[in-house]
Short mmCIF file of C-alpha atoms in Angstrom, two decimals:
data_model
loop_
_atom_site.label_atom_id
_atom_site.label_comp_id
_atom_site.label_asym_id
_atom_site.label_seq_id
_atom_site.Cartn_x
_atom_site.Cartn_y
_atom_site.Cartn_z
CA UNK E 25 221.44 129.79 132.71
CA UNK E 26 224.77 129.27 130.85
CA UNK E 27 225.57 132.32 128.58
CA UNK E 28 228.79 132.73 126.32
CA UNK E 29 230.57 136.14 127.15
CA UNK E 30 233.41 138.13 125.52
CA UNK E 31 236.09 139.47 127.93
CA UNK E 32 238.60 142.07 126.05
CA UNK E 33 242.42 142.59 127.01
CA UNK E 34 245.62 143.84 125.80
CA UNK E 35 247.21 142.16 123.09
CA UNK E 36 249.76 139.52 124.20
CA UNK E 37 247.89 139.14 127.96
CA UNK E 38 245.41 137.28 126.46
CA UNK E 39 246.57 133.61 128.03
CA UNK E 40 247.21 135.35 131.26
CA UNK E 41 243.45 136.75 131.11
CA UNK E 42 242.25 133.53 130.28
CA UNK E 43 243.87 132.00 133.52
CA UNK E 44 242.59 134.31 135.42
CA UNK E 45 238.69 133.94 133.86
CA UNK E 46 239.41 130.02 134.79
CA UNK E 47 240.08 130.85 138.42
CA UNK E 48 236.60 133.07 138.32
CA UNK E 49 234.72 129.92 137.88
CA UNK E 50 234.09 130.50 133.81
CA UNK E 51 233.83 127.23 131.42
CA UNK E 52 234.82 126.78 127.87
CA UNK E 53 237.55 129.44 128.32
CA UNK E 54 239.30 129.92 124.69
CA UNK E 55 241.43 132.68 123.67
CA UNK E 56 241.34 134.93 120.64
CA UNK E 57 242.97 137.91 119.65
CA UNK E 58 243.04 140.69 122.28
CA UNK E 59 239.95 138.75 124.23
CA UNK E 60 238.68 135.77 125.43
CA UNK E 61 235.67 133.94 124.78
CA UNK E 62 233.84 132.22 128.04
CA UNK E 63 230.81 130.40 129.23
CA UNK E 64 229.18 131.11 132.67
CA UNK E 65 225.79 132.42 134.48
CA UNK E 66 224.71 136.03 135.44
CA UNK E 67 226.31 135.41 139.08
CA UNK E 68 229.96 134.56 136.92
CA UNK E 69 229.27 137.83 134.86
CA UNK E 70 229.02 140.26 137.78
CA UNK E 71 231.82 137.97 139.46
CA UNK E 72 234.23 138.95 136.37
CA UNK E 73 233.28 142.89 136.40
CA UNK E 74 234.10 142.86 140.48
CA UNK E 75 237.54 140.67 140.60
CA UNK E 76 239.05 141.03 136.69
CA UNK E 77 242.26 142.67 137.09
CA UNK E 78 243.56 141.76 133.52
CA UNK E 79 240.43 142.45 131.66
CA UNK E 80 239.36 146.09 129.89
CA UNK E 81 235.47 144.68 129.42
CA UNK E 82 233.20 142.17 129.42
CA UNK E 83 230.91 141.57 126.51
CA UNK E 84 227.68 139.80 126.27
CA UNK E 85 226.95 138.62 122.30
CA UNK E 86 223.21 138.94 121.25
CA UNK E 87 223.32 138.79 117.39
CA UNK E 88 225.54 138.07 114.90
CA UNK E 89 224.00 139.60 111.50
CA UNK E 90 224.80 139.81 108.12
CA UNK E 91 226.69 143.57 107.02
CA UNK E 92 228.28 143.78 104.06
CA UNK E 93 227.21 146.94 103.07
CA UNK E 94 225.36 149.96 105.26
CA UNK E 95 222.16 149.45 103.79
CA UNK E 96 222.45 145.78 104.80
CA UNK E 97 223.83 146.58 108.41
CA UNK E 98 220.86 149.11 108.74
CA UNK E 99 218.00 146.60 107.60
CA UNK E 100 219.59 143.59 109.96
CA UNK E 101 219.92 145.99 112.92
CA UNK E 102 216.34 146.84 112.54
CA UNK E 103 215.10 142.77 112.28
CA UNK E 104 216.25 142.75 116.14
CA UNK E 105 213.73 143.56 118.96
CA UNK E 106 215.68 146.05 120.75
CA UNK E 107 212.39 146.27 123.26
CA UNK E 108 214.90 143.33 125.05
CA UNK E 109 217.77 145.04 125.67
CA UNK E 110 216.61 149.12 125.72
CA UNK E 111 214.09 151.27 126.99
CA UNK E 112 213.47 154.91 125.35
CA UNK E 113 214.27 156.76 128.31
CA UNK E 114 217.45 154.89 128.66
CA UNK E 115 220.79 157.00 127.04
CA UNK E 116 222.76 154.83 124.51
CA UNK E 117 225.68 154.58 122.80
CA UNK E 118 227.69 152.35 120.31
CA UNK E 119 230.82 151.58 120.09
CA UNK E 120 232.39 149.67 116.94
CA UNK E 121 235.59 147.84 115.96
CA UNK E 122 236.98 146.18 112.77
CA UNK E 123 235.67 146.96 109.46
CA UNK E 124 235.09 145.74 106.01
CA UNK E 125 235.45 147.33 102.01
CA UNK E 126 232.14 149.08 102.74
CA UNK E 127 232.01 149.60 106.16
CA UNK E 128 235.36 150.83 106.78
CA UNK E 129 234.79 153.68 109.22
CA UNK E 130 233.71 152.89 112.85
CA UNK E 131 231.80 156.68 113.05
CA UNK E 132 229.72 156.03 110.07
CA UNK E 133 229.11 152.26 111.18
CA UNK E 134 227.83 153.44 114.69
CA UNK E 135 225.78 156.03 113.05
CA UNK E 136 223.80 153.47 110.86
CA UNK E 137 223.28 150.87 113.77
CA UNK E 138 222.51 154.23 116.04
CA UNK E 139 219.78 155.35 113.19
CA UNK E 140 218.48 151.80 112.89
CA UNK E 141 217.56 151.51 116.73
CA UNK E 142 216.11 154.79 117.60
CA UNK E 143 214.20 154.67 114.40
CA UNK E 144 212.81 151.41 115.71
CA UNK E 145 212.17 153.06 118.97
CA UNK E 146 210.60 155.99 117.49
CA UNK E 147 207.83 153.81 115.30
CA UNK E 148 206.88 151.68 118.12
CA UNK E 149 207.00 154.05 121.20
CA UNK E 150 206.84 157.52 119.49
CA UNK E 151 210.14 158.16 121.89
CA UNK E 152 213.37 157.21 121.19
CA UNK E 153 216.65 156.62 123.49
CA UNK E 154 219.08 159.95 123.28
CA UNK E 155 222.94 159.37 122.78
CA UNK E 156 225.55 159.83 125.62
CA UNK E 157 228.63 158.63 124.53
CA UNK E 158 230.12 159.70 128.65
CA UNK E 159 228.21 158.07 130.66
CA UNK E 160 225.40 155.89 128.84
CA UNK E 161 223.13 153.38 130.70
CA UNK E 162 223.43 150.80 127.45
CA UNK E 163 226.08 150.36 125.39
CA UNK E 164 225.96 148.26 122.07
CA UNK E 165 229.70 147.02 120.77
CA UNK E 166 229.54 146.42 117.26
CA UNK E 167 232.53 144.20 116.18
CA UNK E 168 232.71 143.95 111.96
CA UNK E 169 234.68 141.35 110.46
CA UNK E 170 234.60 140.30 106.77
CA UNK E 171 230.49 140.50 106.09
CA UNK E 172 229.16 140.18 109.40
CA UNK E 173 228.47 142.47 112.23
CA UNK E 174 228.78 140.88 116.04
CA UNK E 175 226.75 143.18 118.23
CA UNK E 176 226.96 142.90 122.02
CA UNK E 177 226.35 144.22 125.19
CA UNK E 178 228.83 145.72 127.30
CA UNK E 179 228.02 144.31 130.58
CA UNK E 180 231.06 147.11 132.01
CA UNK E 181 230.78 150.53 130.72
CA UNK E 182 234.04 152.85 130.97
CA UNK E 183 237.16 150.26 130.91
CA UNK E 184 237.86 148.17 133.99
CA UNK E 185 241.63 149.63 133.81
CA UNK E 186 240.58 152.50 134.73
CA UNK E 187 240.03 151.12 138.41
CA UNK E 188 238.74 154.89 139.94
CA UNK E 189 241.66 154.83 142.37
CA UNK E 190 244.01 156.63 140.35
CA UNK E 191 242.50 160.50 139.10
CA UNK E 192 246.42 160.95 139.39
CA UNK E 193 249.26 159.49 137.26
CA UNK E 194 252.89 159.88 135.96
CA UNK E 195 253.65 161.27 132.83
CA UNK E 196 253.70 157.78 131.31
CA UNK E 197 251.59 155.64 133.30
CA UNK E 198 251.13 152.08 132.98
CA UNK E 199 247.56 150.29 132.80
CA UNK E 200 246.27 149.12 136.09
CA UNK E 201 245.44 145.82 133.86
CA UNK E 202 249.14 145.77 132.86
CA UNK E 203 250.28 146.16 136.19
CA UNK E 204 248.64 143.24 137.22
CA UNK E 205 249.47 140.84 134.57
CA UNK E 206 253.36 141.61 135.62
CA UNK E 207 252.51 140.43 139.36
CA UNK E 208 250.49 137.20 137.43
CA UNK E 209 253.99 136.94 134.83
CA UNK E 210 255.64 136.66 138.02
CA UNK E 211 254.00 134.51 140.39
CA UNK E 212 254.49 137.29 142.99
CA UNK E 213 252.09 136.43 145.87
CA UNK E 214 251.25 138.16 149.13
CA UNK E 215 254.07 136.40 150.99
CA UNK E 216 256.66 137.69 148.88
CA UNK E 217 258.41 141.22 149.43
CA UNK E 218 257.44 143.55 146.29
CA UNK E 219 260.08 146.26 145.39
CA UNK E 220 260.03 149.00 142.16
CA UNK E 221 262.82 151.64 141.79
CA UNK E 222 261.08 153.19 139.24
CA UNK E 223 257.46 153.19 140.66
CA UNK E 224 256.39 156.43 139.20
CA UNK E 225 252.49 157.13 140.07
CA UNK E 226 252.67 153.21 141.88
CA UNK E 227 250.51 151.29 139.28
CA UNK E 228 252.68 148.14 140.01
CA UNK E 229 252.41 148.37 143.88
CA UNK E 230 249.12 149.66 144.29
CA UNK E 231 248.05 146.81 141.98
CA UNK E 232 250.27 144.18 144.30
CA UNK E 233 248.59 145.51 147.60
CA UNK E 234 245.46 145.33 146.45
CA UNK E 235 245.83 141.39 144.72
CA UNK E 236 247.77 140.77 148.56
CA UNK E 237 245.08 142.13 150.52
CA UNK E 238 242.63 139.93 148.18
CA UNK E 239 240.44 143.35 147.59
CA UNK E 240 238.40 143.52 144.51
CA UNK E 241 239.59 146.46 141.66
CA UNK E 242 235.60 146.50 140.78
CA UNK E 243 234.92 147.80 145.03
CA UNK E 244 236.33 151.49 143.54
CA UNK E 245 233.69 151.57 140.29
CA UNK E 246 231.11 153.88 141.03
CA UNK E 247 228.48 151.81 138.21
CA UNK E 248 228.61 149.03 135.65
CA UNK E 249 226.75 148.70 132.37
CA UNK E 250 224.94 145.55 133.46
CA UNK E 251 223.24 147.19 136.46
CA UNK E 252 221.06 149.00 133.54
CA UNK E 253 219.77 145.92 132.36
CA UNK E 254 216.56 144.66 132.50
CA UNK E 255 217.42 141.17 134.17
CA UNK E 256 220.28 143.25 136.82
CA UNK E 257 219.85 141.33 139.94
CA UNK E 258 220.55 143.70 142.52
CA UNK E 259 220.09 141.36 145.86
CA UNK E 260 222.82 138.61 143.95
CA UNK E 261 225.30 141.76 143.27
CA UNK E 262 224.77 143.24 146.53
CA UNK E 263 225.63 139.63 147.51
CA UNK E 264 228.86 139.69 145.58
CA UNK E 265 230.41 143.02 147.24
CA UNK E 266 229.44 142.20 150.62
CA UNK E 267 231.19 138.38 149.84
CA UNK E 268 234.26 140.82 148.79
CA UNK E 269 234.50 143.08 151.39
CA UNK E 270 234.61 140.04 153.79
CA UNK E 271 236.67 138.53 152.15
CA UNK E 272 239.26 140.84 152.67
CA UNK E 273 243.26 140.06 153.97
CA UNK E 274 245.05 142.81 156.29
CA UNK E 275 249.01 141.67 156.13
CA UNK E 276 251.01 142.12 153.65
CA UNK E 277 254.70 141.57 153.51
CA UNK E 278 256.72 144.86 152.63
CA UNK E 279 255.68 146.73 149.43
CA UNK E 280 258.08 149.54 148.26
CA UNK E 281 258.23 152.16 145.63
CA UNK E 282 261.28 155.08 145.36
CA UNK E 283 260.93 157.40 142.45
CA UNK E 284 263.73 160.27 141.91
CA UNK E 285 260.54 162.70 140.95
CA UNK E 286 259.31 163.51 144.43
CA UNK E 287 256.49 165.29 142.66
CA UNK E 288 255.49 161.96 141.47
CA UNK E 289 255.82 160.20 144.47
CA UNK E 290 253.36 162.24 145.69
CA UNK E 291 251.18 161.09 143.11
CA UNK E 292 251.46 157.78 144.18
CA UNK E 293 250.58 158.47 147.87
CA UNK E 294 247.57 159.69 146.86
CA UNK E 295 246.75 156.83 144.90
CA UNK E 296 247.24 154.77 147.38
CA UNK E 297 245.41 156.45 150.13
CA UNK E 298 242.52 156.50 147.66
CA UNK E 299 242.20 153.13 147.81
CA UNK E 300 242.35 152.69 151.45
CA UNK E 301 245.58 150.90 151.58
CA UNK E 302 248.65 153.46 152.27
CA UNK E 303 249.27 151.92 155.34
CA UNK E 304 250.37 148.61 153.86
CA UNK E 305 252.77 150.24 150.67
CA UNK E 306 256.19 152.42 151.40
CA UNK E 307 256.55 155.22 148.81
CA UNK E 308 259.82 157.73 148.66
CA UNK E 309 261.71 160.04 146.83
CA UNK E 310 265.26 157.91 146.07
CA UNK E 311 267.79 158.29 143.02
CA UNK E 312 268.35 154.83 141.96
CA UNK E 313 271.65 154.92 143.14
CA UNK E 314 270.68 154.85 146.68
CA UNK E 315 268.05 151.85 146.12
CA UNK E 316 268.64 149.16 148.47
CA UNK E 317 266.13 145.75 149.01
CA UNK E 318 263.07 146.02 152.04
CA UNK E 319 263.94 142.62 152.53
CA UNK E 320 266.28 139.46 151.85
CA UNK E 321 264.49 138.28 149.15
CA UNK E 322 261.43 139.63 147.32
CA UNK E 323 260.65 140.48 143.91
CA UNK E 324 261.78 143.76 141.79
CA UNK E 325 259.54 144.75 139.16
CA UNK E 326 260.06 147.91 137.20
CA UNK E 327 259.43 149.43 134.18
CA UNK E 328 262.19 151.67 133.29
CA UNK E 329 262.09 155.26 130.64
CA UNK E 330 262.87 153.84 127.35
CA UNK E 331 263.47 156.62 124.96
CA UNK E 332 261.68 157.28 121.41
CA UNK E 333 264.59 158.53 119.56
CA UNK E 334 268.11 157.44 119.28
CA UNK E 335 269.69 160.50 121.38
CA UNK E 336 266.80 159.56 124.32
CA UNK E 337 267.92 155.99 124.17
CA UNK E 338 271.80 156.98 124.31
CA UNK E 339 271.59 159.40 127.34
CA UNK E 340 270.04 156.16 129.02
CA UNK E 341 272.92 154.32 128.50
CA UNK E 342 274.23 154.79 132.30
CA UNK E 343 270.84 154.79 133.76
CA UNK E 344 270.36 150.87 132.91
CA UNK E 345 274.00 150.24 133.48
CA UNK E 346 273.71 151.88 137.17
CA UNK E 347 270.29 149.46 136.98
CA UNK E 348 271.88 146.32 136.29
CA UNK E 349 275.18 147.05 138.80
CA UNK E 350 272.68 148.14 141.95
CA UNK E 351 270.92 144.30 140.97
CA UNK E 352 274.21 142.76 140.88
CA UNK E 353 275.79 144.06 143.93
CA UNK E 354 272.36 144.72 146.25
CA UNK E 355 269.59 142.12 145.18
CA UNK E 356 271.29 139.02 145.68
CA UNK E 357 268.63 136.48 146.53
CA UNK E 358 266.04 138.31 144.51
CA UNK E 359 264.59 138.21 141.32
CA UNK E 360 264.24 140.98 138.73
CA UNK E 361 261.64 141.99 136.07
CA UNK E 362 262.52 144.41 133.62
CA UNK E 363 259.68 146.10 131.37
CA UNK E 364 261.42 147.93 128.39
CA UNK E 365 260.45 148.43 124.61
CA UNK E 366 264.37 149.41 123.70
CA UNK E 367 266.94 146.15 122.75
CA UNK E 368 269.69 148.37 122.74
CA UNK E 369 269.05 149.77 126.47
CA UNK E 370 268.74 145.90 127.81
CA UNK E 371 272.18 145.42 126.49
CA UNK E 372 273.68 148.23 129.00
CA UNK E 373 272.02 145.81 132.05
CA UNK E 374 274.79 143.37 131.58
CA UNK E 375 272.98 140.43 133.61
CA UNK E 376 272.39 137.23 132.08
CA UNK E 377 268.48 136.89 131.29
CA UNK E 378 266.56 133.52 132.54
CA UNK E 379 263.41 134.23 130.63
CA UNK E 380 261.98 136.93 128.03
CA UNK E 381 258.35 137.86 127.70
CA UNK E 382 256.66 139.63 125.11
CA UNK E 383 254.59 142.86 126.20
CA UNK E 384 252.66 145.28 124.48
CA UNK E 385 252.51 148.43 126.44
CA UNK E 386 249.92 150.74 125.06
CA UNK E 387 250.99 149.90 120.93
CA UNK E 388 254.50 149.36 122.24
CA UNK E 389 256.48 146.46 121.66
CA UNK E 390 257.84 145.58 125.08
CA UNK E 391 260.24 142.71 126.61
CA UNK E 392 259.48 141.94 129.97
CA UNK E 393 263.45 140.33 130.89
CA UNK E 394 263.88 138.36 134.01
CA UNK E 395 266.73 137.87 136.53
CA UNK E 396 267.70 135.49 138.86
CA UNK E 397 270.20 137.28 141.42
CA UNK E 398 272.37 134.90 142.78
#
């Protein structure tokens, strides 16, 4: 049976997300802001939670009600059999977005639709469904906009970025979803040598190794939402993982992080040897001034420290002119990506840019600038 779904991402990825939903197998892809909106079956839906690299969660509409006040919201909410989607012994939780002139505070709005189902529950079953906003086995998204109220189900639970690979990270990680969109930007594939001078905790590489080596970010979850659900089909998602695992590569071509913190680079061995793949991706302490290429020709993705205030940004000044002399001299034959969210630090590179992308990184405004070393 065809169902439409909701899959969430960062602002800016959402084209690259819907690319990556059209090589999943989903129909009617369209984007919208930070999401986008798909068609599939239940097989499609577990498929997405298992292989979405770009994606934060999936969401399965059920009712879109009128709620332009709370007393409205409360008596809609109510009008839905929530028999379908919850049992009383099942923990809950509700999680809202947007708002409107009365409903203007997501706490308050998840409070009303949280009163309106357990007092359902409580009439018709004497016993009502507790809240656990850590780990809940059902989770309603409530999305307001203007005088209506989406609500969903979150077929994923706790974010898809956060992959379970990585309990340890730099002090300014990047999302694993992030991470992955730059490999998609750049049409790096597992025959091409990967290379970051700035890996930190090895988001970007761990993310590369595991696209190269064709193993599923989902494999590391421990549970998903949609295994709580009445219609979970546990034989067709036991199917799935077993499908993955098989489907597994073992070479990749070299995959290198250096990092100046060596505290850090420990960080990123242990990432990576939590995911099972250390043997395939080189991480060491090196000042940037020592980087040299793994290979002839690869790729070089990095995403730099850009600092906050004016006196940050200024002490960078040599850091990203070193950056853009090591390219210059060392990478010939390679290509470059730079992730920064300071103009005035891309100027110190001093390479002639063949393509800029818009990021946001976590609410930053971001450039993603590309080189071709020659």
């Amino acid at each position: 049976m065809t169902t439409s779904y909701f899959a969430t991402t960062s602002r800016g990825l959402e084209e690259i997300t819907a690319q990556e939903l059209t090589t999943l197998g989903a129909k009617e892809v369209k984007t919208d802001f930070t999401g986008v909106h798909f068609q599939g079956d239940k097989e499609l839906l577990y498929r997405v939670n298992l292989w979405g690299r770009t994606i934060f969660r999936v969401l399965k509409p059920i009712a879109t009600i009128k709620s332009q006040t709370p007393q409205q919201l409360f008596r809609n909410v109510q009008k839905i059999d929530w028999s379908e989607f919850l049992q009383p012994q099942q923990t809950l939780a509700i999680r809202c977005t947007g708002k409107n002139d009365q409903l203007n505070h997501s706490h308050f709005t998840a409070i009303q639709i949280k009163n309106a189902i357990v007092e359902q529950q409580q009439k018709y079953h004497k016993v009502r469904s507790n809240i656990d906003t850590d780990s809940p086995d059902i989770v309603i998204n409530a999305h307001i906009h203007h005088d209506e109220c989406i609500l969903s189900l979150d077929s994923t639970g706790e974010s898809l970025h956060r992959r379970g690979y990585r309990p340890a990270v730099g002090l300014a990680p990047l999302k694993e979803t992030l991470g992955a969109a730059l490999l998609y930007i750049a049409e790096w594939d597992s025959s091409i040598p990967l290379y970051d001078p700035f890996c930190g905790s090895g988001t970007i590489l761990i993310e590369g190794a595991l696209m190269g080596l064709n193993i599923a970010p989902g494999l590391y979850r421990h549970q998903f939402c949609f295994e709580n659900w009445q219609d979970y089909d546990h034989n067709l998602w036991q199917h799935l993982i077993d499908e993955a695992r098989k489907s597994q590569k073992t070479d990749l071509p070299p995959i290198v992080g250096t990092d100046i913190d060596s505290s850090i680079i420990k960080q990123a061995q242990h990432n990576a040897k939590t995911c099972q793949i250390a043997n395939h991706v080189e991480f060491f302490q090196r000042h940037l001034v020592d980087a040299t290429p793994p290979a002839e020709s690869g790729i070089l993705i990095c995403n730099p420290p850009y600092g906050k205030r004016l006196e940050d940004t200024e002490a960078l000044f040599p850091l990203y002119k070193l950056l853009g002399d090591i390219l210059k001299q060392r990478f010939k034959g390679w290509t470059a990506y730079i992730l920064t969210g300071n103009k005035l630090l891309t100027k110190k590179v001093g390479l002639r840019t063949s393509r800029r992308i818009a990021i946001n990184n976590g609410g930053i405004d971001c450039t993603l600038l590309k080189y071709e070393l020659y």
